Amino acid sequence: MGYGLDGFDLLILSFALSGIIASFGLSDVQAGSLSTITLLGAVLGGIVFGALADRLGRRPAFWIFRAGAIISILVYSQMTDPTALLAGGFLMGAFANDMLGGHGALLAEMYPTEVRATAQNVIFNIGRAIGGLAPIVIALLAGSLGFGFALALLPTICVIQFLAMFLLPEKRGLALE
């Protein structure tokens, strides 16, 4: 479920770019810069997330980054200055789009060797299917309530992910089956 929600989160952010361009009157270069800065934040976030997951454990790293995502997305959704969007996009990218490697480690530790690849592919593809709904949902919400409102709903996904981590055992450092 977490991976699916994360895919939904990522696609919403990608789809929202056209609304952000229209709302702020951004040029193609400015919009490209915004995308690049957000992706650079995701790269740094992924590296830091992986290091924290290995040092502190999977669950604490997910909790830290989901809390950061909640805060950064809420702040980003209220920004009204195009320059602030760059800094906000970097932080949001670092916290909201950071955990693909973490999902792989977490899933590898949850399933025994004989079903590990099947479990990961089923979960990743369910996530892809859920994420594929993002453009429809964002269009419906943004069309009637605005892109700021649609983006402000993303922390709901992060809260679900945050709470779901309480249901999973911490297996950092344990031998895989």
mmCIF file of C-alpha atoms in Angstrom:
data_model
loop_
_atom_site.group_PDB
_atom_site.id
_atom_site.type_symbol
_atom_site.label_atom_id
_atom_site.label_comp_id
_atom_site.label_asym_id
_atom_site.label_seq_id
_atom_site.Cartn_x
_atom_site.Cartn_y
_atom_site.Cartn_z
ATOM 1 C CA MET A 1 0.000 0.000 0.000
ATOM 2 C CA GLY A 2 2.806 2.401 0.892
ATOM 3 C CA TYR A 3 4.507 2.005 -2.475
ATOM 4 C CA GLY A 4 1.211 2.566 -4.265
ATOM 5 C CA LEU A 5 0.581 5.721 -2.325
ATOM 6 C CA ASP A 6 4.140 6.854 -2.989
ATOM 7 C CA GLY A 7 3.612 6.315 -6.732
ATOM 8 C CA PHE A 8 0.363 8.246 -6.515
ATOM 9 C CA ASP A 9 2.230 11.013 -4.693
ATOM 10 C CA LEU A 10 4.966 11.182 -7.341
ATOM 11 C CA LEU A 11 2.537 11.256 -10.267
ATOM 12 C CA ILE A 12 0.386 13.931 -8.647
ATOM 13 C CA LEU A 13 3.433 16.138 -8.260
ATOM 14 C CA SER A 14 4.413 15.545 -11.882
ATOM 15 C CA PHE A 15 0.926 16.224 -13.161
ATOM 16 C CA ALA A 16 0.543 19.344 -10.997
ATOM 17 C CA LEU A 17 3.400 21.053 -12.818
ATOM 18 C CA SER A 18 1.090 22.269 -15.597
ATOM 19 C CA GLY A 19 -1.153 23.916 -13.008
ATOM 20 C CA ILE A 20 1.837 25.481 -11.277
ATOM 21 C CA ILE A 21 3.054 26.837 -14.633
ATOM 22 C CA ALA A 22 -0.348 28.377 -15.310
ATOM 23 C CA SER A 23 -0.790 29.746 -11.776
ATOM 24 C CA PHE A 24 2.620 31.410 -11.661
ATOM 25 C CA GLY A 25 3.030 32.225 -15.359
ATOM 26 C CA LEU A 26 6.314 30.319 -15.536
ATOM 27 C CA SER A 27 8.309 30.082 -18.751
ATOM 28 C CA ASP A 28 9.439 26.706 -20.084
ATOM 29 C CA VAL A 29 12.933 27.334 -18.673
ATOM 30 C CA GLN A 30 11.551 28.219 -15.239
ATOM 31 C CA ALA A 31 9.289 25.160 -15.232
ATOM 32 C CA GLY A 32 12.188 22.955 -16.298
ATOM 33 C CA SER A 33 14.310 24.444 -13.515
ATOM 34 C CA LEU A 34 11.555 23.711 -11.012
ATOM 35 C CA SER A 35 11.379 20.075 -12.139
ATOM 36 C CA THR A 36 15.159 19.714 -12.093
ATOM 37 C CA ILE A 37 15.515 21.242 -8.628
ATOM 38 C CA THR A 38 12.763 18.986 -7.271
ATOM 39 C CA LEU A 39 14.438 15.901 -8.771
ATOM 40 C CA LEU A 40 17.828 16.955 -7.384
ATOM 41 C CA GLY A 41 16.174 17.190 -3.975
ATOM 42 C CA ALA A 42 14.836 13.664 -4.487
ATOM 43 C CA VAL A 43 18.349 12.412 -5.321
ATOM 44 C CA LEU A 44 19.810 13.922 -2.159
ATOM 45 C CA GLY A 45 16.814 12.729 -0.130
ATOM 46 C CA GLY A 46 17.243 9.192 -1.425
ATOM 47 C CA ILE A 47 20.911 9.118 -0.451
ATOM 48 C CA VAL A 48 20.228 10.513 3.027
ATOM 49 C CA PHE A 49 17.204 8.239 3.473
ATOM 50 C CA GLY A 50 19.261 5.156 2.627
ATOM 51 C CA ALA A 51 22.010 6.113 5.075
ATOM 52 C CA LEU A 52 19.469 6.757 7.841
ATOM 53 C CA ALA A 53 17.603 3.524 7.099
ATOM 54 C CA ASP A 54 20.860 1.592 7.448
ATOM 55 C CA ARG A 55 21.914 3.419 10.622
ATOM 56 C CA LEU A 56 18.642 3.995 12.479
ATOM 57 C CA GLY A 57 16.414 1.329 10.976
ATOM 58 C CA ARG A 58 13.817 1.254 8.224
ATOM 59 C CA ARG A 59 10.890 2.416 10.319
ATOM 60 C CA PRO A 60 12.591 5.441 11.925
ATOM 61 C CA ALA A 61 13.879 6.577 8.527
ATOM 62 C CA PHE A 62 10.397 6.278 6.997
ATOM 63 C CA TRP A 63 8.879 8.162 9.938
ATOM 64 C CA ILE A 64 11.413 10.993 9.664
ATOM 65 C CA PHE A 65 10.938 11.344 5.926
ATOM 66 C CA ARG A 66 7.155 11.052 6.007
ATOM 67 C CA ALA A 67 7.018 13.786 8.684
ATOM 68 C CA GLY A 68 9.315 15.917 6.506
ATOM 69 C CA ALA A 69 7.083 15.248 3.499
ATOM 70 C CA ILE A 70 3.961 16.291 5.381
ATOM 71 C CA ILE A 71 5.522 19.589 6.440
ATOM 72 C CA SER A 72 7.273 20.375 3.145
ATOM 73 C CA ILE A 73 4.209 19.617 0.990
ATOM 74 C CA LEU A 74 1.914 21.738 3.161
ATOM 75 C CA VAL A 75 4.365 24.640 3.038
ATOM 76 C CA TYR A 76 4.932 24.200 -0.722
ATOM 77 C CA SER A 77 1.209 24.145 -1.464
ATOM 78 C CA GLN A 78 0.853 27.602 0.118
ATOM 79 C CA MET A 79 3.800 29.272 -1.655
ATOM 80 C CA THR A 80 2.996 32.276 -3.796
ATOM 81 C CA ASP A 81 6.470 33.317 -4.978
ATOM 82 C CA PRO A 82 8.069 31.545 -7.974
ATOM 83 C CA THR A 83 11.556 31.866 -6.455
ATOM 84 C CA ALA A 84 10.371 30.273 -3.211
ATOM 85 C CA LEU A 85 9.031 27.367 -5.288
ATOM 86 C CA LEU A 86 12.631 26.429 -6.151
ATOM 87 C CA ALA A 87 13.756 26.101 -2.530
ATOM 88 C CA GLY A 88 10.458 24.541 -1.545
ATOM 89 C CA GLY A 89 10.623 22.140 -4.489
ATOM 90 C CA PHE A 90 14.086 20.973 -3.457
ATOM 91 C CA LEU A 91 12.950 20.242 0.117
ATOM 92 C CA MET A 92 9.720 18.662 -1.016
ATOM 93 C CA GLY A 93 11.622 16.496 -3.492
ATOM 94 C CA ALA A 94 14.043 15.433 -0.759
ATOM 95 C CA PHE A 95 11.289 14.322 1.599
ATOM 96 C CA ALA A 96 8.383 13.321 -0.650
ATOM 97 C CA ASN A 97 10.113 11.449 -3.495
ATOM 98 C CA ASP A 98 13.012 9.854 -1.740
ATOM 99 C CA MET A 99 12.373 6.300 -0.750
ATOM 100 C CA LEU A 100 12.473 3.959 -3.729
ATOM 101 C CA GLY A 101 15.586 2.213 -2.468
ATOM 102 C CA GLY A 102 14.080 2.074 0.982
ATOM 103 C CA HIS A 103 11.047 0.263 -0.354
ATOM 104 C CA GLY A 104 13.304 -2.340 -1.941
ATOM 105 C CA ALA A 105 15.224 -2.969 1.287
ATOM 106 C CA LEU A 106 12.044 -3.047 3.351
ATOM 107 C CA LEU A 107 10.293 -5.468 1.011
ATOM 108 C CA ALA A 108 13.349 -7.731 0.742
ATOM 109 C CA GLU A 109 13.348 -8.028 4.513
ATOM 110 C CA MET A 110 9.620 -8.781 4.736
ATOM 111 C CA TYR A 111 9.470 -11.822 2.451
ATOM 112 C CA PRO A 112 11.383 -15.114 2.332
ATOM 113 C CA THR A 113 13.696 -15.772 -0.605
ATOM 114 C CA GLU A 114 11.344 -18.158 -2.408
ATOM 115 C CA VAL A 115 8.629 -15.468 -2.846
ATOM 116 C CA ARG A 116 10.649 -12.253 -2.565
ATOM 117 C CA ALA A 117 10.763 -11.363 -6.282
ATOM 118 C CA THR A 118 7.080 -12.185 -6.752
ATOM 119 C CA ALA A 119 6.077 -10.134 -3.713
ATOM 120 C CA GLN A 120 8.132 -7.132 -4.800
ATOM 121 C CA ASN A 121 6.785 -7.189 -8.350
ATOM 122 C CA VAL A 122 3.177 -7.583 -7.225
ATOM 123 C CA ILE A 123 3.534 -4.750 -4.715
ATOM 124 C CA PHE A 124 5.394 -2.446 -7.125
ATOM 125 C CA ASN A 125 2.834 -3.023 -9.876
ATOM 126 C CA ILE A 126 -0.144 -2.526 -7.575
ATOM 127 C CA GLY A 127 1.592 0.714 -6.636
ATOM 128 C CA ARG A 128 1.984 1.614 -10.283
ATOM 129 C CA ALA A 129 -1.732 0.962 -10.869
ATOM 130 C CA ILE A 130 -2.740 3.126 -7.893
ATOM 131 C CA GLY A 131 -0.269 5.806 -8.970
ATOM 132 C CA GLY A 132 -1.783 5.762 -12.442
ATOM 133 C CA LEU A 133 -4.973 7.224 -10.977
ATOM 134 C CA ALA A 134 -3.125 10.370 -9.923
ATOM 135 C CA PRO A 135 -3.657 12.398 -13.128
ATOM 136 C CA ILE A 136 -7.412 11.801 -13.002
ATOM 137 C CA VAL A 137 -7.681 12.633 -9.307
ATOM 138 C CA ILE A 138 -5.499 15.737 -9.540
ATOM 139 C CA ALA A 139 -7.409 16.995 -12.593
ATOM 140 C CA LEU A 140 -10.760 16.575 -10.859
ATOM 141 C CA LEU A 141 -9.595 18.203 -7.636
ATOM 142 C CA ALA A 142 -7.586 20.974 -9.257
ATOM 143 C CA GLY A 143 -10.345 21.768 -11.726
ATOM 144 C CA SER A 144 -12.866 22.453 -9.012
ATOM 145 C CA LEU A 145 -10.765 23.370 -5.960
ATOM 146 C CA GLY A 146 -7.409 24.566 -7.345
ATOM 147 C CA PHE A 147 -3.927 23.076 -7.458
ATOM 148 C CA GLY A 148 -2.987 24.408 -4.018
ATOM 149 C CA PHE A 149 -5.841 22.394 -2.509
ATOM 150 C CA ALA A 150 -4.945 19.280 -4.507
ATOM 151 C CA LEU A 151 -1.303 19.493 -3.386
ATOM 152 C CA ALA A 152 -2.342 20.135 0.200
ATOM 153 C CA LEU A 153 -4.112 16.746 0.203
ATOM 154 C CA LEU A 154 -0.842 14.885 -0.451
ATOM 155 C CA PRO A 155 0.109 14.873 3.240
ATOM 156 C CA THR A 156 -2.898 12.584 3.791
ATOM 157 C CA ILE A 157 -1.006 9.958 1.793
ATOM 158 C CA CYS A 158 2.087 10.568 3.919
ATOM 159 C CA VAL A 159 0.074 10.183 7.137
ATOM 160 C CA ILE A 160 -1.257 6.808 5.919
ATOM 161 C CA GLN A 161 2.314 5.718 5.111
ATOM 162 C CA PHE A 162 3.547 6.998 8.483
ATOM 163 C CA LEU A 163 0.894 5.015 10.353
ATOM 164 C CA ALA A 164 1.371 1.890 8.221
ATOM 165 C CA MET A 165 4.993 1.683 9.376
ATOM 166 C CA PHE A 166 3.735 0.868 12.894
ATOM 167 C CA LEU A 167 2.344 -2.381 11.472
ATOM 168 C CA LEU A 168 5.675 -3.579 10.066
ATOM 169 C CA PRO A 169 8.440 -5.152 12.144
ATOM 170 C CA GLU A 170 11.902 -3.579 12.164
ATOM 171 C CA LYS A 171 14.289 -6.069 10.549
ATOM 172 C CA ARG A 172 17.386 -3.947 10.029
ATOM 173 C CA GLY A 173 20.468 -6.085 10.619
ATOM 174 C CA LEU A 174 18.633 -9.406 10.699
ATOM 175 C CA ALA A 175 19.688 -12.213 8.374
ATOM 176 C CA LEU A 176 17.376 -12.648 5.401
ATOM 177 C CA GLU A 177 15.565 -15.958 4.971
#
